[in-house]
Short mmCIF file of C-alpha atoms in Angstrom, two decimals:
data_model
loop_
_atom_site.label_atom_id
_atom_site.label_comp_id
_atom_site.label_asym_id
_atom_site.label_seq_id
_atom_site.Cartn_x
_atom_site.Cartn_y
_atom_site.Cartn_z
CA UNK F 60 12.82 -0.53 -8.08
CA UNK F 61 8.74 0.40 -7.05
CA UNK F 62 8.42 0.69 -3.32
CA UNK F 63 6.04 -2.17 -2.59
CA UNK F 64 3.26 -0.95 -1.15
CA UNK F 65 -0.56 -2.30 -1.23
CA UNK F 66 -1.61 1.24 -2.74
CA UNK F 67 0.63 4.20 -4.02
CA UNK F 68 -1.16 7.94 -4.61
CA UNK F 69 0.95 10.09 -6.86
CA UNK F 70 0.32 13.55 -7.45
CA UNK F 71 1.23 15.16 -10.98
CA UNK F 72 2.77 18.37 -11.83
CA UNK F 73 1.24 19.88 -14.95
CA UNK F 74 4.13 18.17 -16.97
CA UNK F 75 2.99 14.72 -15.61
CA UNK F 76 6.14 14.32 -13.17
CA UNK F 77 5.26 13.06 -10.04
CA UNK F 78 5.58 15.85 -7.43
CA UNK F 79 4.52 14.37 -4.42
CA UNK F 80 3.21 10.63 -2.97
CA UNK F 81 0.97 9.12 -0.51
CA UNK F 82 1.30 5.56 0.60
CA UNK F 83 -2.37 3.52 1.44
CA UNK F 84 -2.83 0.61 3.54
CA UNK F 85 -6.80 0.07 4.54
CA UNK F 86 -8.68 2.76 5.84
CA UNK F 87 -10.63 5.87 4.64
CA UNK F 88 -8.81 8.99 3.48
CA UNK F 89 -9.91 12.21 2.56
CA UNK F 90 -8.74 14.40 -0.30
CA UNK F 91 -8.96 18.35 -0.28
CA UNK F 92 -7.70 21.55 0.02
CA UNK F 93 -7.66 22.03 3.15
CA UNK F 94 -7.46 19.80 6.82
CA UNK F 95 -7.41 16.39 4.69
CA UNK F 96 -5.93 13.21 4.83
CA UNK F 97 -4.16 14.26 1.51
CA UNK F 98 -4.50 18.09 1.55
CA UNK F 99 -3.71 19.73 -2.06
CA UNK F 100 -4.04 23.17 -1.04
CA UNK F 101 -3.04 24.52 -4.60
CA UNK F 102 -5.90 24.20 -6.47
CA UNK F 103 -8.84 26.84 -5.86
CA UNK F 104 -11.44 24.42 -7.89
CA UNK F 105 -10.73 21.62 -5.38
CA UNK F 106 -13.19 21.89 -2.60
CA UNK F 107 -12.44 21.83 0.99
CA UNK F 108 -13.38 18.27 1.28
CA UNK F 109 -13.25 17.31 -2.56
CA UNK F 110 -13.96 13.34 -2.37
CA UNK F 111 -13.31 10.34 0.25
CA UNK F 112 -11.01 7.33 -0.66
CA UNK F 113 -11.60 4.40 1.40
CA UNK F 114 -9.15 1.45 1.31
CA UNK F 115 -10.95 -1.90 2.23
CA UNK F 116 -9.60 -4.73 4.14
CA UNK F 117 -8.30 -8.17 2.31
CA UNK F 118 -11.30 -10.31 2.54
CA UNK F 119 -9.87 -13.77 4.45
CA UNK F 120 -9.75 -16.38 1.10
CA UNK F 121 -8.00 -13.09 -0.90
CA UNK F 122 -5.10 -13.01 1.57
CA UNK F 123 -3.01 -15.81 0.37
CA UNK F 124 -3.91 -14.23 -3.47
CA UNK F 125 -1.35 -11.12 -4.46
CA UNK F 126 -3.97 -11.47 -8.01
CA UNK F 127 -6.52 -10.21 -5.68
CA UNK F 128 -6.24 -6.67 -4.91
CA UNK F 129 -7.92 -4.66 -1.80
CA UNK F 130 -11.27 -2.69 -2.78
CA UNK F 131 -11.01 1.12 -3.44
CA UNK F 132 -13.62 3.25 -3.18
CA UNK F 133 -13.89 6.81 -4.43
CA UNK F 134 -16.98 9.29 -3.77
CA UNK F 135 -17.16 12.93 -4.65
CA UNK F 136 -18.14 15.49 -2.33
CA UNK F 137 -17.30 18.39 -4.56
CA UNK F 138 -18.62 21.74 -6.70
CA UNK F 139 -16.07 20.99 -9.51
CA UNK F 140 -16.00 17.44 -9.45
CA UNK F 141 -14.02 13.85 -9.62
CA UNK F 142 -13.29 11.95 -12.77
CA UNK F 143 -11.86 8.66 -12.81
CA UNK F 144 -10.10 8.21 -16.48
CA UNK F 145 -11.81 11.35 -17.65
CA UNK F 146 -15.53 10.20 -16.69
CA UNK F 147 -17.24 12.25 -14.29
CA UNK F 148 -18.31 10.12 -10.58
CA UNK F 149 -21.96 10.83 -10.03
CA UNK F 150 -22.60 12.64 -6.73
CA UNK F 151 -25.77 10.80 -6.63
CA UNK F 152 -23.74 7.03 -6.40
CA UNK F 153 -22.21 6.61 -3.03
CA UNK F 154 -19.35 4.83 -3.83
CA UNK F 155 -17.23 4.01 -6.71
CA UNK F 156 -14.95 0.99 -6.75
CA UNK F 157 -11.87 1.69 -9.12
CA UNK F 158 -9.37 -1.16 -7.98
CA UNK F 159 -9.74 -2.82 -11.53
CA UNK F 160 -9.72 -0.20 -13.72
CA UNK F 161 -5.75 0.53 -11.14
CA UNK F 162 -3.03 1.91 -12.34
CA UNK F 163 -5.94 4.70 -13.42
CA UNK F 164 -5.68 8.80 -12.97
CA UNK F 165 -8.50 10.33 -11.04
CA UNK F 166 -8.57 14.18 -11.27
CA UNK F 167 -10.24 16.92 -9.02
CA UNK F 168 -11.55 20.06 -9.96
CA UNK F 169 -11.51 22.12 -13.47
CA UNK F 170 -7.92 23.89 -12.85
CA UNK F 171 -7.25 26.19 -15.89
CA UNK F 172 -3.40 27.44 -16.34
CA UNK F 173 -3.21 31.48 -16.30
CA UNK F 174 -1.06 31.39 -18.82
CA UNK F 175 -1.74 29.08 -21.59
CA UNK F 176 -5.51 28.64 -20.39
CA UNK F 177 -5.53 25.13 -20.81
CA UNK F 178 -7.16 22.82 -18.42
CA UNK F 179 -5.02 21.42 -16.16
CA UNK F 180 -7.01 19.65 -13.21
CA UNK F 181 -5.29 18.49 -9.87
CA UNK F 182 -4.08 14.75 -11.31
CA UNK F 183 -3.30 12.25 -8.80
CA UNK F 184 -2.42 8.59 -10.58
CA UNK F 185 -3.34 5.61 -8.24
CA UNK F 186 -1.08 2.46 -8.31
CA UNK F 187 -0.71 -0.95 -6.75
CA UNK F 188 2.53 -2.80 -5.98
CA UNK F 189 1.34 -5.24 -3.72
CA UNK F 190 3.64 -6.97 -0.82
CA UNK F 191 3.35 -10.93 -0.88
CA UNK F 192 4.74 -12.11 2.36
CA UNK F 193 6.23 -15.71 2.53
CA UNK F 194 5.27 -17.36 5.40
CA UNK F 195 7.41 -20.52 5.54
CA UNK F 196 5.67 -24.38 5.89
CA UNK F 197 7.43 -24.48 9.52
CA UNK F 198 5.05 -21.46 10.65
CA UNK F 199 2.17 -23.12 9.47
CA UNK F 200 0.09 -23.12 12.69
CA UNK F 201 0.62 -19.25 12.72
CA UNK F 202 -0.65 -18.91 9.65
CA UNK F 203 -4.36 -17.52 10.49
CA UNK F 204 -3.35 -15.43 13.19
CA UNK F 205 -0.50 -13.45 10.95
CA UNK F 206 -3.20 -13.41 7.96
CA UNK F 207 -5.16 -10.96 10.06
CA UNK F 208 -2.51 -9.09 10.73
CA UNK F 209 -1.68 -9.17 6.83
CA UNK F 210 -5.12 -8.00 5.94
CA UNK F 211 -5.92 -4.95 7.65
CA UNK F 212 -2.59 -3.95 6.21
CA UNK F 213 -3.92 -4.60 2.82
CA UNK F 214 -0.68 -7.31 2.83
CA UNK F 215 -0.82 -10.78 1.02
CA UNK F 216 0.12 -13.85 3.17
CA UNK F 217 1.88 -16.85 0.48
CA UNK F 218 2.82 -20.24 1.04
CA UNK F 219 5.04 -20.19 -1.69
CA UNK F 220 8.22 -18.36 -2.87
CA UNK F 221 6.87 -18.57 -6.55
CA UNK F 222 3.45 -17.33 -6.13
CA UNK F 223 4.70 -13.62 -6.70
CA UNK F 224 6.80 -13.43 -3.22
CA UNK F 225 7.89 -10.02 -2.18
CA UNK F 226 9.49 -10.83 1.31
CA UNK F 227 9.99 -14.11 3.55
CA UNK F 228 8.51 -13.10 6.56
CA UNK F 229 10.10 -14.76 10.15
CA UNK F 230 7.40 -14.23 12.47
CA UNK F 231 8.45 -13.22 16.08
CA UNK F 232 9.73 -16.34 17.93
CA UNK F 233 8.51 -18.45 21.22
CA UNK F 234 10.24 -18.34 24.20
CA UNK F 235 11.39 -21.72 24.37
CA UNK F 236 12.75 -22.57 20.64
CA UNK F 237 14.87 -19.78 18.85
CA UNK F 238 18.37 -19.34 17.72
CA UNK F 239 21.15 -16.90 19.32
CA UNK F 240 19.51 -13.83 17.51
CA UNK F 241 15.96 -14.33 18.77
CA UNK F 242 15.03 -15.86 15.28
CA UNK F 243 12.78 -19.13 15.15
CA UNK F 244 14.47 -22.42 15.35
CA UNK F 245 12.67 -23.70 12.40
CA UNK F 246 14.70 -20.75 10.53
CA UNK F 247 17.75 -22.84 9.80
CA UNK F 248 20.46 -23.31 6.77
CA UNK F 249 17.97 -25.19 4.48
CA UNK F 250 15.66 -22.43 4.18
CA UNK F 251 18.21 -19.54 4.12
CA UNK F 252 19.30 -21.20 0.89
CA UNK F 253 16.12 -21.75 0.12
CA UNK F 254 14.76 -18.15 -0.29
CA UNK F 255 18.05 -17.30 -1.48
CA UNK F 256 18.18 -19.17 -4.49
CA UNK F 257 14.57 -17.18 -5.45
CA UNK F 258 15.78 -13.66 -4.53
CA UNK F 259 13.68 -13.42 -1.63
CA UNK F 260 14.41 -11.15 1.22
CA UNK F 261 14.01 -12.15 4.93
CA UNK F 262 12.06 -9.53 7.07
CA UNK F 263 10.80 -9.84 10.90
CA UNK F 264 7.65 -9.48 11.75
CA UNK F 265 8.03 -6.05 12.60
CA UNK F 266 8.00 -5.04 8.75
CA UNK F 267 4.10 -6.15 8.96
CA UNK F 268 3.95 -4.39 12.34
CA UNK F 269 5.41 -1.27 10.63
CA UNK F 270 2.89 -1.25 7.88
CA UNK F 271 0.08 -2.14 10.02
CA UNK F 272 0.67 0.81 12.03
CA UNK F 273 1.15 3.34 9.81
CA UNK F 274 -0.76 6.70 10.19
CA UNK F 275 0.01 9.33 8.26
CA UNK F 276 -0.04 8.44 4.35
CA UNK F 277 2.49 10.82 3.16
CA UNK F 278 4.77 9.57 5.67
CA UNK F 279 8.01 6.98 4.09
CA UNK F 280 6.94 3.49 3.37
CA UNK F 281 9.08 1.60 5.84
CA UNK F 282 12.16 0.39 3.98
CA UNK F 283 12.59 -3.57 4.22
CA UNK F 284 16.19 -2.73 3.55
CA UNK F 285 16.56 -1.60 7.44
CA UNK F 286 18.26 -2.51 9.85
CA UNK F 287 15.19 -2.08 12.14
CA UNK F 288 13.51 -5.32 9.88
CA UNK F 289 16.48 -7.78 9.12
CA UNK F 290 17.16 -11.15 10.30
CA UNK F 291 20.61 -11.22 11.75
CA UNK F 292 23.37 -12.05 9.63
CA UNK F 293 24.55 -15.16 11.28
CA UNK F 294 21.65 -17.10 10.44
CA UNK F 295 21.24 -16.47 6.68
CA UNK F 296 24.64 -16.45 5.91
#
C-alpha cells in the first residue's frame, strides 16, 4: 500500500527504480549537491544549490477538500538547469507551481553516462497521497482549532468517512469526560462500528502531532500502524 503522505519525492536510478525518498509536509526545501535539504551529491551537473521547493500551507476552505492539493513551487538556481516534464523552468520566473501537472518528474542537471553516453539527468518523480483525517460529528466544536493543526501539515480535515477518509482521528481528550484509556467519551461502540464497517483506521492525535513536527524529509513517515498512534483496544473492539 502507498505511504500516505501530503507529498512524496522519489529519486530514480538510471533504470527508473526508485533509489531513495523524501517525505514533504509544508515548508521550503532545497535541492543540491551539497548542504541541502535533499542533498544528491552524485551528480557533478547539479549545482551546489540546484533549485528551491517550497511546500505551501492548506489554505482554510481547502482543508476539509482531499481534491484540493497543497501548492508546490519549484525555482531553479542552477548552471545546468531544472525541467519539469522535460521543459526547461526559466531562471528569469520566480516560481513555478507544479501541483497540477503531480505525479510529474522534474530533473536536474545534463548527467551523461560514461559508458553508453546517453543523457541521464538526476530524476526525482514528485507524488501526492494525501491523508484525509476523519474528525467525528461529536468533535465538532474542535473542528477549527485541529484544522490548523491539519494545514500546516499539508493534512485534510473530513467530516465524512466517504469523502476519501484515510484515518479517524480521536483528538486528545478533556479532563473531565474520557474513557479508562484516556480516549474521549463521545468515542463509544456506535462509532467504533461505525468506522469499521468503512475500513477506517482510528489514530490519536499524536499521528497529526507526528507529521506536524517532522524535520528532516528523508526521515520515515510515521507509521499509523504504531503502537505510539492507536486507540486502545478495549474501546474499538
Amino acid at each position: 500500500a502507498p505511504v500516505h503522505m501530503p507529498y512524496r519525492l522519489e529519486l530514480e536510478d538510471d533504470n527508473g527504480d526508485v533509489i531513495k525518498t523524501w517525505h514533504l509536509i509544508p515548508g521550503k526545501y532545497t535541492v543540491g549537491r551539497k548542504d541541502c535539504t535533499v542533498t544528491i551529491p552524485d551528480d557533478a551537473t547539479m549545482s551546489r544549490l540546484h533549485a528551491d521547493l517550497v511546500v505551501k500551507t492548506l489554505p482554510p476552505d481547502a482543508v476539509p477538500d482531499p481534491g484540493v492539493r497543497p501548492q508546490v513551487l519549484v525555482r531553479d538556481h542552477s548552471k545546468y538547469g531544472t525541467k519539469i516534464e522535460g521543459s526547461r523552468l526559466d531562471k528569469g520566473e520566480a516560481e513555478t507551481d507544479v501541483a497540477s501537472r503531480i505525479p510529474c518528474k522534474i530533473t536536474f542537471g545534463v548527467r551523461v553516462d560514461n559508458e553508453t553516453k546517453r543523457r541521464c539527468p538526476t530524476t526525482v518523480r514528485l507524488a501526492y497521497q494525501p491523508i484525509a483525517l476523519y474528525l467525528p460529528v461529536d468533535f465538532d466544536e474542535s473542528f477549527d482549532e485541529i484544522a490548523r493543526d491539519a494545514a500546516a501539515a499539508g493534512v485534510h480535515l473530513i467530516r465524512g468517512i466517504d469523502a476519501g477518509c484515510t484515518h479517524l482521528l480521536i483528538p486528545h481528550p478533556s479532563s473531565n469526560d474520557t474513557h479508562e484509556g484516556g480516549v474521549p467519551a463521545p468515542f463509544g461502540p456506535q462509532l467504533a462500528r461505525r468506522f469499521a464497517r468503512g475500513g477506517v483506521k482510528p489514530v490519536t492525535m499524536k499521528f497529526l502531532d507526528a507529521i506536524r513536527e517532522r524535520r528532516d524529509p528523508a526521515a520515515p513517515m510515521p507509521d499509523p500502524d504504531s503502537d505510539a498512534f492507536a486507540v486502545p483496544r478495549d474501546v474499538v473492539t
